[in-house]
CSV table of C-alpha atoms in Angstrom, one decimal:
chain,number,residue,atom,x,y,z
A,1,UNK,CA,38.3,4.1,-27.5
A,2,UNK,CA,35.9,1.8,-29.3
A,3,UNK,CA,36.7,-0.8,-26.7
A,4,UNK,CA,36.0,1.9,-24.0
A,5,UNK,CA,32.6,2.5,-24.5
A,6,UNK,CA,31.7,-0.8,-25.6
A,7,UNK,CA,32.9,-2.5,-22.6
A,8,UNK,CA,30.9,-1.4,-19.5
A,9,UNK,CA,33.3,-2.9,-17.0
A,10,UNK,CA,36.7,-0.9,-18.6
A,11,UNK,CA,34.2,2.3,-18.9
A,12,UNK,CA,33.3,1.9,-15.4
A,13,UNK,CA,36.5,0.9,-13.7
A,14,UNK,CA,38.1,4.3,-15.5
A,15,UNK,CA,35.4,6.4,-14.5
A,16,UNK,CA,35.8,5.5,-11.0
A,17,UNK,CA,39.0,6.1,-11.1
A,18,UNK,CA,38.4,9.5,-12.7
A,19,UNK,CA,35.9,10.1,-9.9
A,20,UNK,CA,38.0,9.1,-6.9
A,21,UNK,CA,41.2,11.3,-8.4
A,22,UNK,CA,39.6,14.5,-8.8
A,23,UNK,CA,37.4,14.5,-5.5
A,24,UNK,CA,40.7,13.7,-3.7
A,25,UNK,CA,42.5,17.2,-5.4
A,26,UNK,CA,39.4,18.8,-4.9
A,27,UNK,CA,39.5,17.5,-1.1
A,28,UNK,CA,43.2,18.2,-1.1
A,29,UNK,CA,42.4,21.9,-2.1
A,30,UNK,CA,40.1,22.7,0.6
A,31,UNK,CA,37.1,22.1,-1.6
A,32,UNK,CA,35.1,20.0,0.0
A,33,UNK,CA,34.2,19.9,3.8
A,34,UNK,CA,36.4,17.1,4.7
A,35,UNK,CA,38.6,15.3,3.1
A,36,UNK,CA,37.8,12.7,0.2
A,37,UNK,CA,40.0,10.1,1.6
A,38,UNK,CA,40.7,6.3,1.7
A,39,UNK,CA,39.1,6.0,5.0
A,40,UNK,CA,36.0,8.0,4.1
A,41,UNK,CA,35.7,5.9,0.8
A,42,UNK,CA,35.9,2.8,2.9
A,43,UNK,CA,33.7,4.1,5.9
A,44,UNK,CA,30.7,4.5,2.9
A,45,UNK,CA,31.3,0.5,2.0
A,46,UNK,CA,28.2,0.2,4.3
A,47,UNK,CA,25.8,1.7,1.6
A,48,UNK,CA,27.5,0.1,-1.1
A,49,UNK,CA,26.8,-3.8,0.3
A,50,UNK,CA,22.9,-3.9,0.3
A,51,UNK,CA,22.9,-1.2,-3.0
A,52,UNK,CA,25.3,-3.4,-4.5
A,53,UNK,CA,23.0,-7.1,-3.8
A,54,UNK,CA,19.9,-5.4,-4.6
A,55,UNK,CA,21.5,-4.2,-8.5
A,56,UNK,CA,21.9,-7.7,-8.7
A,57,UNK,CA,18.7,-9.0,-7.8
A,58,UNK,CA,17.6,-6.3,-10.5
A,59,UNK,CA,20.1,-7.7,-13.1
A,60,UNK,CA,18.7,-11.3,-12.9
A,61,UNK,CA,15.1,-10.2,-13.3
A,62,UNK,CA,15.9,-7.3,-16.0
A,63,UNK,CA,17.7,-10.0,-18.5
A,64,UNK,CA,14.9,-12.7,-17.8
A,65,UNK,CA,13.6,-10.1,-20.7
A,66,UNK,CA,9.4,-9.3,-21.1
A,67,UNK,CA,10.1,-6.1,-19.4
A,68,UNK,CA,12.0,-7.4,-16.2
A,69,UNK,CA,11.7,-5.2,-13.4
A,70,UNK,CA,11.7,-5.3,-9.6
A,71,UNK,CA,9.8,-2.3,-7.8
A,72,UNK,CA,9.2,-4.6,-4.7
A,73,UNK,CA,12.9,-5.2,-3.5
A,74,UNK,CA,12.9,-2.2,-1.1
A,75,UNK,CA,9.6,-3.7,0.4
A,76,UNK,CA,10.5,-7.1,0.9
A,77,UNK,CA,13.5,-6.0,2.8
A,78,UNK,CA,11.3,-3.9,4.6
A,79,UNK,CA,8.6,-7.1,5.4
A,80,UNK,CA,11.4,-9.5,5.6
A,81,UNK,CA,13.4,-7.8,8.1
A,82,UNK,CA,10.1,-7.2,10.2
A,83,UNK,CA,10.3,-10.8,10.2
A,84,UNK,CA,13.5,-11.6,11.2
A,85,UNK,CA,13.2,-8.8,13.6
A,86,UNK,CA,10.5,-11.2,15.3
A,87,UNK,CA,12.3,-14.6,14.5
A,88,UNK,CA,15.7,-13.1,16.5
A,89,UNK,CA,14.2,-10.6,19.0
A,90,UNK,CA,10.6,-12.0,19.9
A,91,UNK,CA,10.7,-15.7,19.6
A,92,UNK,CA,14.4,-15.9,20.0
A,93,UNK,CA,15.4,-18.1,17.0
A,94,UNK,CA,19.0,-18.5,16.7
A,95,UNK,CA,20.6,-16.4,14.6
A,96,UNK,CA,21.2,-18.8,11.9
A,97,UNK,CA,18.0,-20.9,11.8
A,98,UNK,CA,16.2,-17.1,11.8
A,99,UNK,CA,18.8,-16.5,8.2
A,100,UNK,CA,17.6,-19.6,7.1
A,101,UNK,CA,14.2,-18.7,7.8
A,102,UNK,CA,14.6,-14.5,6.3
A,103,UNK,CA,15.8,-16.8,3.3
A,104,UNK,CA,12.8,-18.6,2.7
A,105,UNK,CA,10.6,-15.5,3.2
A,106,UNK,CA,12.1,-14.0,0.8
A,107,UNK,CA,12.0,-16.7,-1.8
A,108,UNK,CA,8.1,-16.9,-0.8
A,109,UNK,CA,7.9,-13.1,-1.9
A,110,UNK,CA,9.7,-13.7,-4.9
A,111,UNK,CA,7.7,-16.4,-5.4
A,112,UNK,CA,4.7,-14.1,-5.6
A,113,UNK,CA,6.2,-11.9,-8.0
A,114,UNK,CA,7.7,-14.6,-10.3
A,115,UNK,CA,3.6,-16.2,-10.1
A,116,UNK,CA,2.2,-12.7,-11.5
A,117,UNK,CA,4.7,-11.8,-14.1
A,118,UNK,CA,5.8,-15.5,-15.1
A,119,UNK,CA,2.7,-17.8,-15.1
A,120,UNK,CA,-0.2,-15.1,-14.6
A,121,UNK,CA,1.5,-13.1,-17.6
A,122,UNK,CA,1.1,-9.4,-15.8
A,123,UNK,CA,3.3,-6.9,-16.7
A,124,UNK,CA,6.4,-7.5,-14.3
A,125,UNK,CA,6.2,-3.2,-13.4
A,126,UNK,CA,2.3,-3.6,-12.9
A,127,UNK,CA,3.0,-6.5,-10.6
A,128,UNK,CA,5.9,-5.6,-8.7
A,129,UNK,CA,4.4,-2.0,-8.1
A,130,UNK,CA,1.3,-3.6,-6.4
A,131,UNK,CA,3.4,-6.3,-4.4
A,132,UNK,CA,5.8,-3.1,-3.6
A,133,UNK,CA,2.2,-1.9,-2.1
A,134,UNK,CA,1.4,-4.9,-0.2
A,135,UNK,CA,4.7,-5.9,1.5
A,136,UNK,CA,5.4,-2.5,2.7
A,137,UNK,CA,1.6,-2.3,4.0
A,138,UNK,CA,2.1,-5.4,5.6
A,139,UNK,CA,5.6,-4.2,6.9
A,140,UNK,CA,4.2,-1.6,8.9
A,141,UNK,CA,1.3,-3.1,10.3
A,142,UNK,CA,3.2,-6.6,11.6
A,143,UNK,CA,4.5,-4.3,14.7
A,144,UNK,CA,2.1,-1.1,14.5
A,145,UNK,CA,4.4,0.2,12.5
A,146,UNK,CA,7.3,0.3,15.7
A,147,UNK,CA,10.5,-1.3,14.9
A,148,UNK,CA,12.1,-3.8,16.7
A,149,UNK,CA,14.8,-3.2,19.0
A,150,UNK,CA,15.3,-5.9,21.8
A,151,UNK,CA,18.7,-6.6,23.4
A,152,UNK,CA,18.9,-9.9,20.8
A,153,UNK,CA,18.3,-7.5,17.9
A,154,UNK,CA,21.1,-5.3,19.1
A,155,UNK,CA,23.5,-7.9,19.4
A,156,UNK,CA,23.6,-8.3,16.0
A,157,UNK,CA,24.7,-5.4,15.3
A,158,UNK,CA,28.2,-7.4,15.4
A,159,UNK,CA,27.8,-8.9,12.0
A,160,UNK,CA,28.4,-5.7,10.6
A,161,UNK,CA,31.3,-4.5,12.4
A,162,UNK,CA,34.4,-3.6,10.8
A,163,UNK,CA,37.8,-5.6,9.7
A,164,UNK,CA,40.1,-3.0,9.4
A,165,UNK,CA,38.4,-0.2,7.9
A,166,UNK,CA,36.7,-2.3,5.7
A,167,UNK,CA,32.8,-3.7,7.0
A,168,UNK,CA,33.0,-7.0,8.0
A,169,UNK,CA,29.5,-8.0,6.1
A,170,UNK,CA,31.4,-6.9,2.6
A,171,UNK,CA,32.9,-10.2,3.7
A,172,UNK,CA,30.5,-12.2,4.7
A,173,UNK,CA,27.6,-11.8,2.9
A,174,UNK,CA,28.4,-9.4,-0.5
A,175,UNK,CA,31.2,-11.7,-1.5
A,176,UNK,CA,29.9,-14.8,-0.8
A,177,UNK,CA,26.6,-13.7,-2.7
A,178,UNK,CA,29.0,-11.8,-5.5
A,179,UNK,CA,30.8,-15.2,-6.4
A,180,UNK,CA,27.4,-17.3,-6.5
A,181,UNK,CA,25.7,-14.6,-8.9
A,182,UNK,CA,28.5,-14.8,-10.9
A,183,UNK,CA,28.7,-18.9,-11.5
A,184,UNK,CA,25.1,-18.7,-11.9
A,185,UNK,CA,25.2,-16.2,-14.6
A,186,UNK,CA,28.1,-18.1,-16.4
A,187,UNK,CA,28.7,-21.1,-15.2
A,188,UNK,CA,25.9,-23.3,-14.9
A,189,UNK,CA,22.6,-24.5,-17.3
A,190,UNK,CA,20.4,-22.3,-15.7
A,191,UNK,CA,22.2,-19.0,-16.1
A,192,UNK,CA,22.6,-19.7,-19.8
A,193,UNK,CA,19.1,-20.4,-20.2
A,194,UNK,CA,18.2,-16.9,-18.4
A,195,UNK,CA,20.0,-15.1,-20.9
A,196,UNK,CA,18.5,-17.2,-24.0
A,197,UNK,CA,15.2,-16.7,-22.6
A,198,UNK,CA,16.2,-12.5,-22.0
A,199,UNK,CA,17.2,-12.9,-25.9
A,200,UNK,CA,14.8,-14.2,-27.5
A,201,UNK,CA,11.9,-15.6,-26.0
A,202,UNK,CA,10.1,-16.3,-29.1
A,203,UNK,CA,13.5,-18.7,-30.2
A,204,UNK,CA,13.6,-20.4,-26.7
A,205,UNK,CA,10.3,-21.6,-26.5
A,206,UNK,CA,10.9,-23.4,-30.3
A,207,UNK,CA,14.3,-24.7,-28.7
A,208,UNK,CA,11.9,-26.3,-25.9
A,209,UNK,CA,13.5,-24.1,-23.0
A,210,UNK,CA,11.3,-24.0,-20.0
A,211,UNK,CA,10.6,-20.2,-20.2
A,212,UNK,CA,8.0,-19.6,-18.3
A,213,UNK,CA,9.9,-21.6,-15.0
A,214,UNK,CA,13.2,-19.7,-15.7
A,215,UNK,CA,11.9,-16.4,-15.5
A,216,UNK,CA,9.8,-17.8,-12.3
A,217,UNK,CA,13.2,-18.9,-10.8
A,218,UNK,CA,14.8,-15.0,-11.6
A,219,UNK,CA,12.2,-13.7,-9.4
A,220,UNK,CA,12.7,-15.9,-6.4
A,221,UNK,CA,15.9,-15.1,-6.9
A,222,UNK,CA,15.8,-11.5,-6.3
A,223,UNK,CA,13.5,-12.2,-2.8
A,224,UNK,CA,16.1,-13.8,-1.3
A,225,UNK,CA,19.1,-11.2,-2.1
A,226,UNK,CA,16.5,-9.0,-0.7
A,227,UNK,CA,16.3,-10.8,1.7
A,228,UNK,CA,20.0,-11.2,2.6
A,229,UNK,CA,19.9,-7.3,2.4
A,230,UNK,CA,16.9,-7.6,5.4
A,231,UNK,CA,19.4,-9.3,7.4
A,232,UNK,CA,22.3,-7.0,6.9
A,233,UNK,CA,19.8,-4.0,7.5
A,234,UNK,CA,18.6,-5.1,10.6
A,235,UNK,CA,22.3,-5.9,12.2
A,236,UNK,CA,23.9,-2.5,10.8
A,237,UNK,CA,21.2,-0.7,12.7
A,238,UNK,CA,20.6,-3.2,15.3
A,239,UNK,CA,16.7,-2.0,15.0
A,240,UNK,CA,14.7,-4.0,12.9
A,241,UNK,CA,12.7,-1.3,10.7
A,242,UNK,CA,9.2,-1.5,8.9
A,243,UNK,CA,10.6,1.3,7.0
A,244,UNK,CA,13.8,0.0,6.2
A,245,UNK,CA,13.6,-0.7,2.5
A,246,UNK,CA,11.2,2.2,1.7
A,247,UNK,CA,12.2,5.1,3.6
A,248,UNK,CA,12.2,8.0,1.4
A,249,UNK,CA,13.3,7.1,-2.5
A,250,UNK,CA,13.5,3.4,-1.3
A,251,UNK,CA,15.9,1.4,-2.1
A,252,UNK,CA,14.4,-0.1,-5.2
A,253,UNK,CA,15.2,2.9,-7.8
A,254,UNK,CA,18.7,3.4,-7.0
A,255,UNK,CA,19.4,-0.2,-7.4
A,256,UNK,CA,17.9,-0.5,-10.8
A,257,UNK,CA,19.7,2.6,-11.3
A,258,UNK,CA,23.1,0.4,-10.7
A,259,UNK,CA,22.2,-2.2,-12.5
A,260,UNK,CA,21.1,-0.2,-15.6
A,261,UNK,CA,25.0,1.8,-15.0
A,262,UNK,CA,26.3,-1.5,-15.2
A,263,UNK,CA,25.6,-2.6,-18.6
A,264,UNK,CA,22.0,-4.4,-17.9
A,265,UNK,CA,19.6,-4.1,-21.0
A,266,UNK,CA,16.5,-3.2,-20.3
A,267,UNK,CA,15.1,-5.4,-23.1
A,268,UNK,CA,16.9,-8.1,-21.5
A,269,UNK,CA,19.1,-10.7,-22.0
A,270,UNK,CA,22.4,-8.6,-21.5
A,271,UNK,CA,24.2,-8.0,-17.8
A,272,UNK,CA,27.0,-8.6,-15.8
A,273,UNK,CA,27.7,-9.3,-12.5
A,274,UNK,CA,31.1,-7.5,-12.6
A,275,UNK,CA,29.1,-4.3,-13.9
A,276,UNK,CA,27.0,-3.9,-11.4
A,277,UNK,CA,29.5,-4.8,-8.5
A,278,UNK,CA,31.7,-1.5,-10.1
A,279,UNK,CA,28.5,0.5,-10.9
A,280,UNK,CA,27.4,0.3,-7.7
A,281,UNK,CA,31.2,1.0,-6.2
A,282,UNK,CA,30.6,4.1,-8.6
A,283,UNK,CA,27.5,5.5,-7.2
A,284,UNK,CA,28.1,4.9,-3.3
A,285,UNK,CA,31.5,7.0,-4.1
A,286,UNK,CA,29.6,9.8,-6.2
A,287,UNK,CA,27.2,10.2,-3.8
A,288,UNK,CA,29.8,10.2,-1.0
A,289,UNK,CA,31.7,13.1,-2.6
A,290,UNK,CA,28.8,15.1,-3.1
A,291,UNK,CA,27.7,14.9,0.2
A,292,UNK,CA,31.3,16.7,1.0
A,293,UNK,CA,31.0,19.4,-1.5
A,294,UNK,CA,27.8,21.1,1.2
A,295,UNK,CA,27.8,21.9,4.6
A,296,UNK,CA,23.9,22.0,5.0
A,297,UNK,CA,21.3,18.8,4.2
A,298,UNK,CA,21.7,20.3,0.3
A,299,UNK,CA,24.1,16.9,-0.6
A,300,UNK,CA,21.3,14.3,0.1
A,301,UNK,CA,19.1,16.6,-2.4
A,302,UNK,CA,22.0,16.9,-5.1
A,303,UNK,CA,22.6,13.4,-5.1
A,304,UNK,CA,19.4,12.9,-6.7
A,305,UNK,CA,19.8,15.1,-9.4
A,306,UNK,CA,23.1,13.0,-9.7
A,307,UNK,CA,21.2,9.9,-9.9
A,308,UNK,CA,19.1,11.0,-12.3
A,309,UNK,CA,21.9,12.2,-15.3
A,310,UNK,CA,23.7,9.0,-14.3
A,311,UNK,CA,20.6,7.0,-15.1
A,312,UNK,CA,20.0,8.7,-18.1
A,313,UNK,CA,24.0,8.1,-19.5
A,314,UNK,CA,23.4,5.0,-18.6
A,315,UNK,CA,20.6,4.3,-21.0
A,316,UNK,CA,22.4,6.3,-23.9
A,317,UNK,CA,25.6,4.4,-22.7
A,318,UNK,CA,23.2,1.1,-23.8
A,319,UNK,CA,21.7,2.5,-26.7
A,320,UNK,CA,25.6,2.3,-28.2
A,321,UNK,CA,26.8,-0.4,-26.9
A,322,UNK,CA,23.3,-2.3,-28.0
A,323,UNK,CA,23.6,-0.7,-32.2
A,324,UNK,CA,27.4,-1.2,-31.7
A,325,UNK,CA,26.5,-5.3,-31.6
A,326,UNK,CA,23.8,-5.2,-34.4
């Protein structure tokens, strides 16, 4: 038991399972409005891909520690898919020069937020909370705020197709971008250093760590997973969107939401990729479930409510795990 709530990643993984046995019996028993299935579950794998990038762009920038936060994801996805929207369907890039180029965008808006809360010193929730203001201002007004849907725009829509049951971009983009979070975090200099600096900022300085740069590099960081989150937005609605990121809560809370579920400190300098990939698993399958248990529009407004008491677990869930290490 002491193992149970002290690891996040056993906690979660039994949870889940928890979750997807009793919505099944419940589904099984006439309960809900359909059934709670394997292919349902796997159908909702499209929400759970650009939720489950984004809780890791918040994990990088949360244990970079100072108050680590990221209000501006759901914009730059938003600006950044505007922008590949015109790269792809107006100037007709091809489609991987236009990645390439949704890539460097969003590093460029990371770049802005890792400039104000690294070198300028501003509070990393003042700054991202005016850049959140800014990209999705400049979002709507790069196209009159019409989205863009030429032919080239819907032919994308074939990167997110399915394999199976399963969406194809699970493969090709939340993978690939899994795996490299996950030897940055443990495996190289860098990732170390990000969870020294996330520690103890005071201690990494005197050790001559480059603190101010490695919290930079968090923030550019979690502009180009938004940005790999633009591109997979615009293909699974073959419409590139000003609202895409921002349309009603945004995609911002919900994704710190996951990363805060998945064991991330907010006082930094604790996280792990394999929490957040199960957190995230976790709350795409929650909200699924609950979206069965109405007929009417009443799921979408439950599943706040839901996102709400699993945010606050989360941060009791912390609170023990962090007095548990002291």
């Amino acid at each position: 038991m002491k193992r149970l709530i002290t690891d996040r990643v056993l906690l979660l993984f039994a949870l889940l399972v928890i979750l997807v046995v009793w919505m099944s019996v419940l589904g099984a028993n006439g309960y809900l409005v359909a059934p709670y299935d394997a292919d349902y579950l796997l159908s909702s794998l499209e929400s759970f891909v650009p939720l489950c990038l984004l809780g890791l762009a918040e994990l990088l920038v949360i244990v970079s520690g100072r108050g680590g936060i990221d209000l501006s994801v759901g914009a730059m996805v938003s600006l950044v898919g505007m922008m590949f929207g015109f790269m792809v369907g107006f100037w007709h890039w091809p489609v991987w020069l236009a990645i390439a180029g949704a890539l460097v965008a969003g590093a460029v808006l990371g770049a802005v937020n890792g400039f104000l809360v690294a070198w300028l010193g501003v509070p990393a929730l003042i700054a991202t909370l005016a850049t959140y203001y800014a990209f999705t201002s400049l979002a709507l007004v790069s196209n009159n705020n019409a989205p863009i849907s030429t032919q080239p725009i819907q032919d994308l829509h074939s990167l997110t197709s399915t394999v199976g049951q399963v969406p194809l971009q699970v493969f090709t983009f939340l993978l690939p971008c899994a795996v490299l979070a996950w030897l940055l975090a443990n495996r190289t200099n860098y990732g170390r250093r990000l969870y020294a600096v996330g520690t103890n900022e005071a201690a990494a300085k005197f050790a001559g760590l480059p603190v101010v740069s490695i919290r930079f590099r968090a923030y550019v960081l979690s502009g180009m997973l938004s940005a790999v989150v633009a591109v997979i937005t615009v293909a699974q609605f073959a419409s590139a969107r000003p609202d895409a990121g921002t349309v009603g809560n945004g995609m911002a809370l919900p994704a710190i939401t996951i990363a805060i579920l998945g064991g991330t400190a907010i006082t930094g300098g604790i996280g792990r990729v394999g929490g957040v990939l199960i957190a995230s698993l976790f709350v795409v399958w929650l909200n699924a479930g609950i979206l069965l248990a109405f007929e009417d529009s009443r799921g979408s407004q439950y599943q706040l409510l839901a996102l709400g008491a699993v945010l606050v677990v989360s941060a009791l869930l912390n609170r023990v795990t962090l007095a548990r290490r002291e």
